[in-house]
Structures are given as C-alpha cells and as structure tokens.
Short mmCIF file of C-alpha atoms (C1' of nucleotides) in Angstrom, two decimals:
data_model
loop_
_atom_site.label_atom_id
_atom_site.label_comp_id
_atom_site.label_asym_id
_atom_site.label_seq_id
_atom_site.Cartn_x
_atom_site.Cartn_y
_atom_site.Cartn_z
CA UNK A 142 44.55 68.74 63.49
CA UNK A 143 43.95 69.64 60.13
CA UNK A 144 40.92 67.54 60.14
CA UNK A 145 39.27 70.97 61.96
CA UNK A 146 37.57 73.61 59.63
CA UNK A 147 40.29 76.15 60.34
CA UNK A 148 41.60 77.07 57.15
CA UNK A 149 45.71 77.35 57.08
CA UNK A 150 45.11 80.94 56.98
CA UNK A 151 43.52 81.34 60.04
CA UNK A 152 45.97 78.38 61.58
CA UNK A 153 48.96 79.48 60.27
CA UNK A 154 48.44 83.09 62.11
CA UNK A 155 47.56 81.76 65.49
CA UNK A 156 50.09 79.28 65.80
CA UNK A 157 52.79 80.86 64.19
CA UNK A 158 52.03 84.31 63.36
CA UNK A 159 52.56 83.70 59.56
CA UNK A 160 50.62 84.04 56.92
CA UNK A 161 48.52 81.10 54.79
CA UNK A 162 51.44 80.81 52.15
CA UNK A 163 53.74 80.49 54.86
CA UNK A 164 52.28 77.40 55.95
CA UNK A 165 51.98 75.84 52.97
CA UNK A 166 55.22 76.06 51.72
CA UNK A 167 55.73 74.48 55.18
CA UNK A 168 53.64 71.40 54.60
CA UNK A 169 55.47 70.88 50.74
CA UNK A 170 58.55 71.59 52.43
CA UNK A 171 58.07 68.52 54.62
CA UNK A 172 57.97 66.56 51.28
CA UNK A 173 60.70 67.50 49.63
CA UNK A 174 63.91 67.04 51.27
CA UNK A 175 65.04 70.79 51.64
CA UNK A 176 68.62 71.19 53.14
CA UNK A 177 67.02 73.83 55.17
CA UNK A 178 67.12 72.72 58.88
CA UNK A 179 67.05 75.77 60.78
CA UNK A 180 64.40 78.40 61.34
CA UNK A 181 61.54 76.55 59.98
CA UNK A 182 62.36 73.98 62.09
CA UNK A 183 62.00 76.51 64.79
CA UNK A 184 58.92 77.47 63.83
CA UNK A 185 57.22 74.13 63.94
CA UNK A 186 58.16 74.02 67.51
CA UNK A 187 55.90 77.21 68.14
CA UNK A 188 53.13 75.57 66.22
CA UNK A 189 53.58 72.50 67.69
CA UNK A 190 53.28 74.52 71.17
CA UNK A 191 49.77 75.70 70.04
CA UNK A 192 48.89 71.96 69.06
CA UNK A 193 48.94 71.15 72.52
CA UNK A 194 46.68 72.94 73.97
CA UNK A 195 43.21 71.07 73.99
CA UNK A 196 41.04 71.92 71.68
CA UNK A 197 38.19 73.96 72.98
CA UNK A 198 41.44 76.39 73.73
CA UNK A 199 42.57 76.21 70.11
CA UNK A 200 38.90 77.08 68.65
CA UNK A 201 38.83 80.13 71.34
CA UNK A 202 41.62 81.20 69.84
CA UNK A 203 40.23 80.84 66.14
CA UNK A 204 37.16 82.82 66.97
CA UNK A 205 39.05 85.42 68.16
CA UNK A 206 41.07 85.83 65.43
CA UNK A 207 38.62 85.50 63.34
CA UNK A 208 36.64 88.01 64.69
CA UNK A 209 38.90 90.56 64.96
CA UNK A 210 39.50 90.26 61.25
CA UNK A 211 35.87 90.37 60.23
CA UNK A 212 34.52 93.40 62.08
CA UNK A 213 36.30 96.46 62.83
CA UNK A 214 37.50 98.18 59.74
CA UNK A 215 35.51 101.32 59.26
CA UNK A 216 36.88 103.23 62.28
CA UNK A 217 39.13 105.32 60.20
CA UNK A 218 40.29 107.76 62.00
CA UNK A 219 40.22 108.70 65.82
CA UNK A 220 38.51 105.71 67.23
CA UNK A 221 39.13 102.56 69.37
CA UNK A 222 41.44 104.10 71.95
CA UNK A 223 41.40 100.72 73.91
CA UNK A 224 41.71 97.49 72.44
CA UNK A 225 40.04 94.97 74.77
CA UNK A 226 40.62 92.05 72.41
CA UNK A 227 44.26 91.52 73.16
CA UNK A 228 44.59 89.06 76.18
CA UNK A 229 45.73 86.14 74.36
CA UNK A 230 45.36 82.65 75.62
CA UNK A 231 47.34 81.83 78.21
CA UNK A 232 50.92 81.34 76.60
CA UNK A 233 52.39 80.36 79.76
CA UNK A 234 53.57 76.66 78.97
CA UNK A 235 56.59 77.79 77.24
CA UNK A 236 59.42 75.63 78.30
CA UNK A 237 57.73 73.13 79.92
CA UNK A 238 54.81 71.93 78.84
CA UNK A 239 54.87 69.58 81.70
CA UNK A 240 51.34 68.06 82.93
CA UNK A 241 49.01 68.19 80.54
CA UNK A 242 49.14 66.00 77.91
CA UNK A 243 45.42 65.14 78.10
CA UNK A 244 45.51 65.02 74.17
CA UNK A 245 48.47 64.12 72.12
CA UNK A 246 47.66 64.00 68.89
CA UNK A 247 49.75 62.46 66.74
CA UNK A 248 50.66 65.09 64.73
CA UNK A 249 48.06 63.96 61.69
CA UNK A 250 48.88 67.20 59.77
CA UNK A 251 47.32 66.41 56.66
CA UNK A 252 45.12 68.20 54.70
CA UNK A 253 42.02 69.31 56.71
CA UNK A 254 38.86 70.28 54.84
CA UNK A 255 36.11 69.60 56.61
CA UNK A 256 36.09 67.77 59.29
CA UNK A 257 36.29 69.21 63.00
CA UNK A 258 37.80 66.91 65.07
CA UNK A 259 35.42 65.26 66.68
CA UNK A 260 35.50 61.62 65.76
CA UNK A 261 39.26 60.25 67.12
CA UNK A 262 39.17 56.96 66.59
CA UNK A 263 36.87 56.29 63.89
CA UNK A 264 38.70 58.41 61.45
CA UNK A 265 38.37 59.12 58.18
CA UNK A 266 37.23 55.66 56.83
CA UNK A 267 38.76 54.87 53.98
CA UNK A 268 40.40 56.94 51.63
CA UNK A 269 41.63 55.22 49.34
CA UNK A 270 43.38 56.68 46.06
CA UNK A 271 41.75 54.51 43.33
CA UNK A 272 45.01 54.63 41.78
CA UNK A 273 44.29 51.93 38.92
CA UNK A 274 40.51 52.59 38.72
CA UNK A 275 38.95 54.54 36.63
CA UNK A 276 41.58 54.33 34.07
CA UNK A 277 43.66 56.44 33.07
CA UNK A 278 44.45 57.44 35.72
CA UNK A 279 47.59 57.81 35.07
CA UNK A 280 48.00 59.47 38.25
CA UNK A 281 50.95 61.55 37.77
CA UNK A 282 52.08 64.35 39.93
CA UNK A 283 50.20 67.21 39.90
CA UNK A 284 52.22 70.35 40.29
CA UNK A 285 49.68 72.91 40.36
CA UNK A 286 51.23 75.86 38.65
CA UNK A 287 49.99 79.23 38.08
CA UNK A 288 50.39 80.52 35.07
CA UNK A 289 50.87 84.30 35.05
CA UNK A 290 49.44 86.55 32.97
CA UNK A 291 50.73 88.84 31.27
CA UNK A 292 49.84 92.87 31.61
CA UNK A 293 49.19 93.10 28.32
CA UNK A 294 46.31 90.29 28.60
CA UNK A 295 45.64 91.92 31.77
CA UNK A 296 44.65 94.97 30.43
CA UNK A 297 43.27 93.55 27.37
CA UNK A 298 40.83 91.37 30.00
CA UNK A 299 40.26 94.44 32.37
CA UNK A 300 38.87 96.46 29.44
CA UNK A 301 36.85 93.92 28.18
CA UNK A 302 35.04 93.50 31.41
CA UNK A 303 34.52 97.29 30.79
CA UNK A 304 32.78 96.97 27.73
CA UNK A 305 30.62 94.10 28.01
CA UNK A 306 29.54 93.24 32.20
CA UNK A 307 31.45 90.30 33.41
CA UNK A 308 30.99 87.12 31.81
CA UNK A 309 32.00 86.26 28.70
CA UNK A 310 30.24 83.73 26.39
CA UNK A 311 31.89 81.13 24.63
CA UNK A 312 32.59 82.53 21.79
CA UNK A 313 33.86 86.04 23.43
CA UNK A 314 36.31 83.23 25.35
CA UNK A 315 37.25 81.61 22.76
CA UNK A 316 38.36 85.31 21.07
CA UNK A 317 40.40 86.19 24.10
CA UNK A 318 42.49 83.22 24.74
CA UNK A 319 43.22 83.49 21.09
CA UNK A 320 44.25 87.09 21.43
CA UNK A 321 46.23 86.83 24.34
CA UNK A 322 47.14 83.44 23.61
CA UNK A 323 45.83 82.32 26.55
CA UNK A 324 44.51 79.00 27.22
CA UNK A 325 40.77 78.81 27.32
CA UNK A 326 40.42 77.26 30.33
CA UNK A 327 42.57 79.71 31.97
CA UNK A 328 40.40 82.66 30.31
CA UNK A 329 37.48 81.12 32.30
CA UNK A 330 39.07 81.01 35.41
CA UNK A 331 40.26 84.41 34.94
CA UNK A 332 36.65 85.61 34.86
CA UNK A 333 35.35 83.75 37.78
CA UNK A 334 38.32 84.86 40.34
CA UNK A 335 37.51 88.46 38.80
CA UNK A 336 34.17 88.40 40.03
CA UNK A 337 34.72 87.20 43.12
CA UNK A 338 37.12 89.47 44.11
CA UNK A 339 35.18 92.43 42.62
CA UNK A 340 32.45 91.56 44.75
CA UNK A 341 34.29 90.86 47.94
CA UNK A 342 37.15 92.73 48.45
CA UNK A 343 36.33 95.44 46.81
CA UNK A 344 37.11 97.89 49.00
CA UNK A 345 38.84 100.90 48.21
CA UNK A 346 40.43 101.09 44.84
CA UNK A 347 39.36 99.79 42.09
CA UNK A 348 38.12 101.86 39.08
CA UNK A 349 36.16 100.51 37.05
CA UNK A 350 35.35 101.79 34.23
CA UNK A 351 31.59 101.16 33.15
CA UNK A 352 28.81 103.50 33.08
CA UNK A 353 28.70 105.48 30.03
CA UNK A 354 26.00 107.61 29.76
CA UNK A 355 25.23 108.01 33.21
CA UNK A 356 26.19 110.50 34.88
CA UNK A 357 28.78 109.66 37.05
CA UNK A 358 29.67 112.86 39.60
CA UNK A 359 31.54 111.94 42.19
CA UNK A 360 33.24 115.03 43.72
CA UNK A 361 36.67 113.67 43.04
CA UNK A 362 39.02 115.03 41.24
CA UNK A 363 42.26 114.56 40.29
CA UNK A 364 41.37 111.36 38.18
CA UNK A 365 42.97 110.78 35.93
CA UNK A 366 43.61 107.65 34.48
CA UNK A 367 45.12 107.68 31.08
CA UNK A 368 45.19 104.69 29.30
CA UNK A 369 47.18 101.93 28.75
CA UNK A 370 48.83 101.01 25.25
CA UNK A 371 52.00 99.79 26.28
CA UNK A 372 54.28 101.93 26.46
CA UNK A 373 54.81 105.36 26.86
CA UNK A 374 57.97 106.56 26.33
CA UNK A 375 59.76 105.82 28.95
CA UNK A 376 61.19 103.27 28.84
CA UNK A 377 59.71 100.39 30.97
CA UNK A 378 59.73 97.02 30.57
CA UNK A 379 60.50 95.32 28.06
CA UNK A 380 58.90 92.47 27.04
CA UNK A 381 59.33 89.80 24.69
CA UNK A 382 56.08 89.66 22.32
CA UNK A 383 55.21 86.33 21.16
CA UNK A 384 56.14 87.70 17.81
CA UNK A 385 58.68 85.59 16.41
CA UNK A 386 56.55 84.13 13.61
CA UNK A 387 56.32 87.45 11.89
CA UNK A 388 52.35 87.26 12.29
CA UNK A 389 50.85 87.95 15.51
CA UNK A 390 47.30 88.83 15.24
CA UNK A 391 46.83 91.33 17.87
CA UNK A 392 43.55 92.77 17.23
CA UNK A 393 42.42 95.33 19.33
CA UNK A 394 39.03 94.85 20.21
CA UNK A 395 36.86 95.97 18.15
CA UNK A 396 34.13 97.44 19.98
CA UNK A 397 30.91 98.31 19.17
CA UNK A 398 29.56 101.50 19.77
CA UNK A 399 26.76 99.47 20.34
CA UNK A 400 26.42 95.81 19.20
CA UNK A 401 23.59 93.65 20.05
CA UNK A 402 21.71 93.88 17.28
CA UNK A 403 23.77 91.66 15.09
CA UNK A 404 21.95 92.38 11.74
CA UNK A 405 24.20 91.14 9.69
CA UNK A 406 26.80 89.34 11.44
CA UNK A 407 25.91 86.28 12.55
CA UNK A 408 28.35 83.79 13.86
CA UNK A 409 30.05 81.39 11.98
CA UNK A 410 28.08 79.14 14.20
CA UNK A 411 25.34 77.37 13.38
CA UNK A 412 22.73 77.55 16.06
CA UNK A 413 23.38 80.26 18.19
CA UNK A 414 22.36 82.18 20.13
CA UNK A 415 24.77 83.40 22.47
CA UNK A 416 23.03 85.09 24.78
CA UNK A 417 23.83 88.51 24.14
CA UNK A 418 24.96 88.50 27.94
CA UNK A 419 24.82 92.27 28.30
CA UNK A 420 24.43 91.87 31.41
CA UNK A 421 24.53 94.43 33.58
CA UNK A 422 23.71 93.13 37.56
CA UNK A 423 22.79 95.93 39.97
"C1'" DG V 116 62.70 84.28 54.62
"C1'" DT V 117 58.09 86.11 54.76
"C1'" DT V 118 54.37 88.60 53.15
"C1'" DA V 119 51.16 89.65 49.88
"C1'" DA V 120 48.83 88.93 45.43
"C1'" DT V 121 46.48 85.78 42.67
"C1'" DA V 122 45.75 81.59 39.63
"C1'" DA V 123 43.92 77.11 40.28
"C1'" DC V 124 41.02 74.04 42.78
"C1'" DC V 125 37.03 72.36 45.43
"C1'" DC V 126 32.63 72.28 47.35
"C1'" DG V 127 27.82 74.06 47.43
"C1'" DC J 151 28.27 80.01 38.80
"C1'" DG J 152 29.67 81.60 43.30
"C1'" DG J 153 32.09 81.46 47.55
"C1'" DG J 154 35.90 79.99 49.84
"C1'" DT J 155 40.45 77.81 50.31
"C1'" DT J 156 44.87 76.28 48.79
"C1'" DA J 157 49.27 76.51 46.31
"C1'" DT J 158 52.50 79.15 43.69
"C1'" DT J 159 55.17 83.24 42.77
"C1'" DA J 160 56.72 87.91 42.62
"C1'" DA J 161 57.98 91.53 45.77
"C1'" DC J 162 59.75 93.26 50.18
#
DNA sequence: GTTAATAACCCG
DNA sequence: CGGGTTATTAAC
C-alpha cells in the first residue's frame, strides 16, 4: 500500500488521524521488539480499517485531504460559515467489515516511493540489496540521526545568511563548521533546508534581517528585536561550551562593511575565485 | 503518547 | 541546487 505516492504524511492522517512522525515511529516500532502492546496496536486496527477499502476510495480520500490542506488559508477572519468538505467516506464498515474483500492486500507496508499501485502481480522486480557488491559495502546499520544544533550556531548561521544572501561558498563553509564546530557536511545541509523553508513556508514570521540601505517602512511598530549574544542576565540556560581545552576560537564574524573587493586579501588558496556569491535573488 | 519542528535523505 | 519526503527528537 505503500507502493502508492501518498506520502506517510498524508496516509498517516487519513487512516489514523496522526501525524507523519506518528507513523513512522510506527513502521520502526514494528522492527524493534517494543514491549508496548497496547494502543498502537489499536491504532493499526483503524489503519488497517482504511486499508480495506478499495483503492479508488482510498485516493478520494487523499485528494480530499489534500486539498483541503492546500487551499483555504487566507480567509482570516469572518469567512467560510459552512464547510461543505466534511462528509467523509463512508466509515460505516466498522465492526464488520463483512462482504467485501474484493482486495486484500497483503499488508506489503513497506516503504512506498513511487509507485501507485497499479501493477499487483508483477511487482517490484528485483530489488536486490547488492550487499557484497560494490565493496565496501560494509553495509552496516544506518541509524539516521539528527544532529542538533546548537543556538549558538543557530544564531551564528541565521546572521550570516543576513550578511551575505544564502549560500555560502566553500570556503565561507569551511569557516563556519570550524566556528561552530560543526561538521561540514552538516553546514551544507543546513543551508539547503534553510532555503527551502524560507521559500516555502514562509508565511508569517520570520524576520529577516537584510536590506540595509533600503528603505524598509513597513507601518509596524513595536519591533523590536534586540540581539542575541548569549545571555542576558537572566539567567537562562546554561550551556556547556566546548571550552575545555582552554582555547576555543570563537571568532565573531568579522564582517565587512563591505567586502568584495578583496584588494589585498586573497585566499590562502591558490586559484580562486570564489565567486563572490553576493547574491542577492529577487 | 502524540504533535510539531527540523536535520538528513532522495529524486529531479 | 531545489523540492519534497522521511526519520529523529524535543516539547506538549
């Protein structure tokens, strides 16, 4: 069932009313022997409810969710007295799910990604996990894990996108996950989930702080956004510095009043030319 | 226990 | 790189 393009967001709200994480956990959980044998296990009878239900049912039901979570956002206030878009699929077959049984899947629930359901028998052809091939592959597990970040780096990252537009070159990289003591890789990422997220949701709330020198009016007031440096007296969190060694090179940024005309400077680098990436889109 | 954010991954 | 999805955590 997986094999459909619904994502386990949009599955894991129709069938269960739960959100994407929900479901995961769900599918790891079924891995790992958890002592847990209640309430999830009452939940996969709901979703197992919704898996039988043929499947020109189940995509109604995904375009309806899905469209009620695209459009419809800007009626702010007094608007939408009637909300048409809540008969729900019949739900009937609740304790008996007698006759029909046109489809019974066989409960596939692996990972989905791409393929609709469409082909039954001639499934996936082969899949197989070149385990030796290739080498090296010294296939362990692979425990994703996220690595959190700390506010400090945040902040350190946030400002930076301030300064120069959003992405980085090497060299700025390289500076960062040195600062922050960050791995490079994860620097990169960083970057690339910022500007997605900067683009897409950005809705409401987020201040950004660019545009120097143009005259920015908005009729707003009450802004006031001081500024970080750690703490202010009160007392907050503490946190444990990665001092220890007696030397931690926290540099503050130095920032140019303007840079970009490197007269003098030139990187350590040989050939260079890092694209002075001022870029600015829009 | 679940939701909500968000880093990591994948596919284009 | 960008867009989207998945998997992991912190917060509720």
């Amino acid at each position: 069932m997986k094999r459909a393009k619904v994502s386990q967001a949009l599955f894991a709200k129709v069938a269960a009313n739960k959100s994407q994480g929900w479901l995961c956990e769900l599918l790891r959980w079924k891995e790992g022997p958890s002592p847990e044998n209640r309430t999830l296990w009452e939940n996969l009878t709901n979703i197992r409810r919704f898996l039988f239900l043929r499947q020109a049912e189940r995509d109604q039901v995904y375009e309806e969710e899905s469209r009620q979570q695209h459009s419809e956002r800007l009626h702010t206030a007094l608007h939408v007295p009637e909300q048409q878009v809540f008969h729900r699929p019949p739900l009937p077959p609740l304790t008996s799910p007698s006759p029909v049984h046109e489809d019974p899947q066989p409960l596939p629930l692996l990972v989905l990604q791409g393929s609709e359901d469409g082909s039954q028998s001639g499934i996936s052809p082969g899949l197989s996990a070149g385990a030796g091939s290739g080498s090296g592959s010294g296939g362990q597990k692979k425990a994703r894990s996220r690595t959190r970040i700390s506010l400090e780096a945040l902040g350190t990252l946030q400002s930076f996108i301030g300064d120069v537009g959003l992405y980085p070159d090497q060299e700025a990289i390289h500076t960062l996950s040195a600062q922050l003591d960050l791995p490079k890789h994860t620097i990169v990422k960083f970057f690339q989930n910022q500007r997605y997220n900067n683009k897409h949701h950005n809705n409401n709330q987020v201040l950004d702080e660019e545009e120097r020198g143009s005259p920015n009016e908005e009729g707003v007031r009450g802004e006031s956004v001081s500024e970080e440096s750690g703490e202010d007296g009160g007392g907050s969190v503490e946190e444990g510095r990665t001092e220890g060694g007696g030397d931690v090179e926290m540099e503050k940024e130095e920032e140019e009043g303007d840079d970009g005309k490197p007269s003098s400077t030139l990187s350590p680098y040989s050939s260079l030319d890092s694209p002075p990436s001022a870029e600015q889109q829009r």
